[in-house]
mmCIF file of C-alpha atoms in Angstrom:
data_model
loop_
_atom_site.group_PDB
_atom_site.id
_atom_site.type_symbol
_atom_site.label_atom_id
_atom_site.label_comp_id
_atom_site.label_asym_id
_atom_site.label_seq_id
_atom_site.Cartn_x
_atom_site.Cartn_y
_atom_site.Cartn_z
ATOM 1 C CA MET A 1 0.106 0.202 -0.043
ATOM 2 C CA VAL A 2 2.715 2.586 0.798
ATOM 3 C CA LYS A 3 4.000 1.665 -2.936
ATOM 4 C CA ASN A 4 1.271 2.357 -4.081
ATOM 5 C CA TYR A 5 1.039 6.243 -1.998
ATOM 6 C CA LEU A 6 4.705 6.884 -3.263
ATOM 7 C CA ASP A 7 3.804 5.924 -7.236
ATOM 8 C CA LEU A 8 0.179 8.326 -6.672
ATOM 9 C CA SER A 9 2.837 10.564 -5.804
ATOM 10 C CA ARG A 10 5.162 10.535 -8.203
ATOM 11 C CA ILE A 11 2.276 10.354 -11.332
ATOM 12 C CA GLY A 12 1.287 13.375 -9.524
ATOM 13 C CA LEU A 13 4.835 15.121 -9.926
ATOM 14 C CA GLY A 14 5.390 13.499 -13.406
ATOM 15 C CA GLU A 15 8.249 11.672 -12.316
ATOM 16 C CA LEU A 16 7.128 7.830 -13.224
ATOM 17 C CA LEU A 17 8.116 7.252 -16.557
ATOM 18 C CA ALA A 18 8.633 4.040 -18.254
ATOM 19 C CA ARG A 19 11.841 2.455 -18.733
ATOM 20 C CA LYS A 20 11.409 0.452 -21.824
ATOM 21 C CA VAL A 21 14.026 -2.152 -22.866
ATOM 22 C CA PRO A 22 13.260 -5.246 -24.874
ATOM 23 C CA VAL A 23 11.652 -8.438 -22.348
ATOM 24 C CA ASN A 24 11.158 -11.787 -22.772
ATOM 25 C CA TYR A 25 7.350 -10.946 -20.855
ATOM 26 C CA ARG A 26 6.910 -14.485 -19.517
ATOM 27 C CA LYS A 27 10.359 -14.122 -18.268
ATOM 28 C CA ALA A 28 10.086 -11.248 -16.859
ATOM 29 C CA ILE A 29 6.687 -10.260 -15.771
ATOM 30 C CA VAL A 30 4.284 -13.177 -16.239
ATOM 31 C CA GLU A 31 6.317 -15.347 -13.739
ATOM 32 C CA PRO A 32 7.660 -13.077 -11.136
ATOM 33 C CA CYS A 33 4.183 -11.379 -10.631
ATOM 34 C CA VAL A 34 2.983 -15.438 -10.563
ATOM 35 C CA GLU A 35 5.101 -16.442 -7.658
ATOM 36 C CA HIS A 36 4.562 -13.311 -6.146
ATOM 37 C CA ALA A 37 0.430 -13.660 -6.057
ATOM 38 C CA GLN A 38 0.952 -17.399 -4.470
ATOM 39 C CA ILE A 39 0.323 -17.285 -1.511
ATOM 40 C CA LEU A 40 -2.371 -15.227 -2.242
ATOM 41 C CA PHE A 41 -4.626 -17.680 -3.948
ATOM 42 C CA LYS A 42 -2.756 -20.776 -2.338
ATOM 43 C CA SER A 43 -5.160 -19.301 1.324
ATOM 44 C CA ARG A 44 -7.928 -18.598 -0.884
ATOM 45 C CA GLU A 45 -7.660 -22.259 -2.147
ATOM 46 C CA ILE A 46 -7.634 -20.702 -5.808
ATOM 47 C CA ALA A 47 -6.434 -22.743 -8.544
ATOM 48 C CA LEU A 48 -4.288 -20.647 -11.057
ATOM 49 C CA SER A 49 -3.916 -21.576 -14.307
ATOM 50 C CA VAL A 50 -1.475 -19.889 -16.734
ATOM 51 C CA GLU A 51 -1.408 -20.089 -20.771
ATOM 52 C CA CYS A 52 1.573 -17.301 -22.039
ATOM 53 C CA PRO A 53 3.741 -18.367 -25.028
ATOM 54 C CA GLY A 54 7.115 -18.834 -23.944
ATOM 55 C CA ASN A 55 9.308 -16.469 -26.721
ATOM 56 C CA VAL A 56 7.103 -13.171 -27.306
ATOM 57 C CA THR A 57 9.284 -10.041 -26.836
ATOM 58 C CA VAL A 58 7.690 -6.256 -25.370
ATOM 59 C CA LEU A 59 9.902 -3.175 -25.098
ATOM 60 C CA ALA A 60 8.370 -2.433 -21.575
ATOM 61 C CA ASP A 61 9.487 -1.319 -18.341
ATOM 62 C CA HIS A 62 8.802 -4.684 -16.791
ATOM 63 C CA GLU A 63 9.111 -3.139 -13.137
ATOM 64 C CA LEU A 64 5.863 -1.346 -13.730
ATOM 65 C CA LEU A 65 4.810 -3.827 -15.873
ATOM 66 C CA ARG A 66 4.532 -6.338 -13.133
ATOM 67 C CA VAL A 67 2.921 -3.536 -11.127
ATOM 68 C CA ALA A 68 -0.432 -3.916 -13.619
ATOM 69 C CA LEU A 69 -0.071 -7.086 -13.072
ATOM 70 C CA THR A 70 0.000 -8.316 -9.886
ATOM 71 C CA ASN A 71 -2.450 -5.693 -9.029
ATOM 72 C CA TYR A 72 -4.551 -8.320 -11.395
ATOM 73 C CA LEU A 73 -4.294 -10.873 -9.976
ATOM 74 C CA THR A 74 -3.894 -9.521 -6.240
ATOM 75 C CA ASN A 75 -7.275 -8.510 -6.946
ATOM 76 C CA ALA A 76 -8.494 -11.761 -8.601
ATOM 77 C CA ALA A 77 -7.130 -13.686 -4.971
ATOM 78 C CA LYS A 78 -8.917 -11.301 -2.980
ATOM 79 C CA TYR A 79 -12.202 -10.362 -4.768
ATOM 80 C CA GLY A 80 -12.619 -13.596 -6.511
ATOM 81 C CA ALA A 81 -15.110 -16.639 -4.847
ATOM 82 C CA GLU A 82 -12.759 -19.166 -2.999
ATOM 83 C CA HIS A 83 -12.503 -22.474 -3.829
ATOM 84 C CA THR A 84 -11.970 -21.757 -7.885
ATOM 85 C CA GLU A 85 -10.600 -20.919 -10.513
ATOM 86 C CA VAL A 86 -8.303 -17.974 -11.844
ATOM 87 C CA ARG A 87 -7.004 -17.839 -15.541
ATOM 88 C CA LEU A 88 -4.519 -15.698 -16.389
ATOM 89 C CA THR A 89 -3.620 -15.345 -20.455
ATOM 90 C CA VAL A 90 -1.327 -13.486 -22.403
ATOM 91 C CA ARG A 91 -1.952 -13.870 -26.351
ATOM 92 C CA PRO A 92 -0.468 -11.217 -29.481
ATOM 93 C CA ASP A 93 -3.981 -9.801 -31.079
ATOM 94 C CA LYS A 94 -3.849 -7.221 -33.847
ATOM 95 C CA GLY A 95 0.129 -6.227 -33.075
ATOM 96 C CA SER A 96 -0.940 -6.063 -29.092
ATOM 97 C CA LEU A 97 0.075 -8.353 -26.559
ATOM 98 C CA VAL A 98 -3.236 -9.164 -24.285
ATOM 99 C CA THR A 99 -2.899 -10.137 -21.297
ATOM 100 C CA SER A 100 -5.985 -11.063 -18.934
ATOM 101 C CA VAL A 101 -6.862 -11.969 -15.206
ATOM 102 C CA TRP A 102 -10.104 -14.122 -15.077
ATOM 103 C CA ASN A 103 -12.223 -14.832 -11.952
ATOM 104 C CA LYS A 104 -14.930 -16.547 -10.548
ATOM 105 C CA GLY A 105 -17.022 -13.757 -8.048
ATOM 106 C CA ALA A 106 -19.148 -11.239 -7.523
ATOM 107 C CA GLY A 107 -17.914 -9.278 -10.531
ATOM 108 C CA PHE A 108 -19.056 -5.859 -10.758
ATOM 109 C CA ARG A 109 -22.323 -4.070 -12.587
ATOM 110 C CA GLN A 110 -21.987 -2.080 -15.974
ATOM 111 C CA GLU A 111 -22.462 0.917 -14.382
ATOM 112 C CA GLU A 112 -19.804 0.532 -12.270
ATOM 113 C CA GLU A 113 -17.692 -0.224 -15.436
ATOM 114 C CA ALA A 114 -16.443 3.341 -15.763
ATOM 115 C CA ALA A 115 -15.304 3.721 -12.243
ATOM 116 C CA LEU A 116 -12.920 0.731 -11.410
ATOM 117 C CA PHE A 117 -9.955 2.740 -12.919
ATOM 118 C CA ALA A 118 -10.300 5.834 -10.770
ATOM 119 C CA LYS A 119 -8.060 7.400 -8.155
ATOM 120 C CA PHE A 120 -9.313 5.929 -4.429
ATOM 121 C CA SER A 121 -12.229 3.774 -6.104
ATOM 122 C CA ARG A 122 -13.183 0.908 -4.798
ATOM 123 C CA LEU A 123 -16.648 -0.790 -5.085
ATOM 124 C CA GLU A 124 -19.038 -1.812 -2.635
ATOM 125 C CA ASN A 125 -20.093 -5.498 -2.593
ATOM 126 C CA LYS A 126 -19.915 -9.131 -0.406
ATOM 127 C CA ASN A 127 -16.535 -9.351 -1.607
ATOM 128 C CA THR A 128 -14.652 -5.549 -1.340
ATOM 129 C CA LEU A 129 -16.451 -5.606 2.682
ATOM 130 C CA ARG A 130 -14.585 -8.683 3.719
ATOM 131 C CA SER A 131 -11.093 -7.042 1.817
ATOM 132 C CA ARG A 132 -8.493 -3.885 3.018
ATOM 133 C CA GLY A 133 -7.943 -1.857 -0.331
ATOM 134 C CA SER A 134 -6.551 1.837 -0.119
ATOM 135 C CA GLY A 135 -8.573 2.124 -4.550
ATOM 136 C CA LEU A 136 -5.300 3.115 -5.935
ATOM 137 C CA GLY A 137 -4.511 -0.481 -7.456
ATOM 138 C CA LEU A 138 -6.281 -0.301 -10.872
ATOM 139 C CA TYR A 139 -4.986 3.304 -11.577
ATOM 140 C CA LEU A 140 -1.983 2.626 -10.999
ATOM 141 C CA THR A 141 -2.437 -0.510 -13.669
ATOM 142 C CA LYS A 142 -4.050 1.933 -15.943
ATOM 143 C CA HIS A 143 -1.300 5.472 -15.323
ATOM 144 C CA VAL A 144 1.480 2.066 -16.195
ATOM 145 C CA VAL A 145 -0.731 0.972 -19.192
ATOM 146 C CA GLU A 146 -1.114 3.854 -20.753
ATOM 147 C CA LEU A 147 2.696 4.704 -19.691
ATOM 148 C CA HIS A 148 3.198 2.022 -22.410
ATOM 149 C CA ARG A 149 0.910 3.235 -25.134
ATOM 150 C CA GLY A 150 -1.555 0.417 -24.362
ATOM 151 C CA ARG A 151 -5.213 0.523 -22.640
ATOM 152 C CA VAL A 152 -7.409 -1.472 -19.329
ATOM 153 C CA TRP A 153 -10.493 -2.751 -19.914
ATOM 154 C CA ALA A 154 -13.076 -5.123 -18.099
ATOM 155 C CA GLU A 155 -15.791 -7.019 -18.779
ATOM 156 C CA SER A 156 -17.967 -8.740 -16.545
ATOM 157 C CA VAL A 157 -21.665 -10.968 -15.399
ATOM 158 C CA PRO A 158 -22.577 -9.659 -12.288
ATOM 159 C CA ASP A 159 -22.487 -12.364 -9.362
ATOM 160 C CA GLU A 160 -20.572 -14.764 -11.565
ATOM 161 C CA TRP A 161 -17.216 -13.400 -12.870
ATOM 162 C CA ALA A 162 -15.013 -10.747 -13.568
ATOM 163 C CA GLU A 163 -11.890 -10.255 -16.490
ATOM 164 C CA PHE A 164 -9.210 -7.365 -16.327
ATOM 165 C CA CYS A 165 -8.039 -6.429 -18.824
ATOM 166 C CA PHE A 166 -4.639 -4.899 -20.270
ATOM 167 C CA SER A 167 -2.689 -4.782 -24.169
ATOM 168 C CA VAL A 168 0.624 -2.914 -24.806
ATOM 169 C CA PRO A 169 2.340 -2.751 -28.092
ATOM 170 C CA MET A 170 4.696 -5.849 -29.204
ATOM 171 C CA ASN A 171 7.092 -3.207 -31.926
ATOM 172 C CA THR A 172 10.723 -3.449 -30.517
ATOM 173 C CA SER A 173 11.279 -1.227 -32.984
ATOM 174 C CA LYS A 174 14.089 1.367 -31.957
ATOM 175 C CA LYS A 175 12.292 3.805 -32.962
ATOM 176 C CA THR A 176 10.485 3.523 -30.091
ATOM 177 C CA LYS A 177 13.303 3.023 -26.806
ATOM 178 C CA GLY A 178 13.169 4.919 -24.297
ATOM 179 C CA ALA A 179 10.927 6.391 -21.733
ATOM 180 C CA ALA A 180 7.688 7.361 -22.281
ATOM 181 C CA ARG A 181 6.585 10.925 -23.558
#
């Protein structure tokens, strides 16, 4: 939570920059995030399945994209239904790499979707009432993904499932190398 507030401060000062280098998406981003979140999934008896190609390289700040993916995974572990499954899927799509985290659980209503990625926003349902949070995780995720010239979105069927997604360009040309503008 402290890291979230520090990152929020850096965003406000315009100091949160993406220092992009070519990275293997699975090794540099997916595997460390999955390892970090495993204890949460085990504590709620949620099985995590991962589908991610092993040979995809993206131009990215791997530390920042780890923040984004870790937020999605920890939210799925905290707010997903116990004794179910979470699916992390990474796939290429029209020049972008799409990462999605799907879980069974309370989900959200369509009219709540706009608030999901807002600063200090938390939905109120049976799952969010029992879990602490700052309301900054999805806001930071959105900012990080936008620094990578990507986008975030979410879909849900209330009281059944939720899926949180982000995409980043797969372009690894030298022209786009360096800090985000």
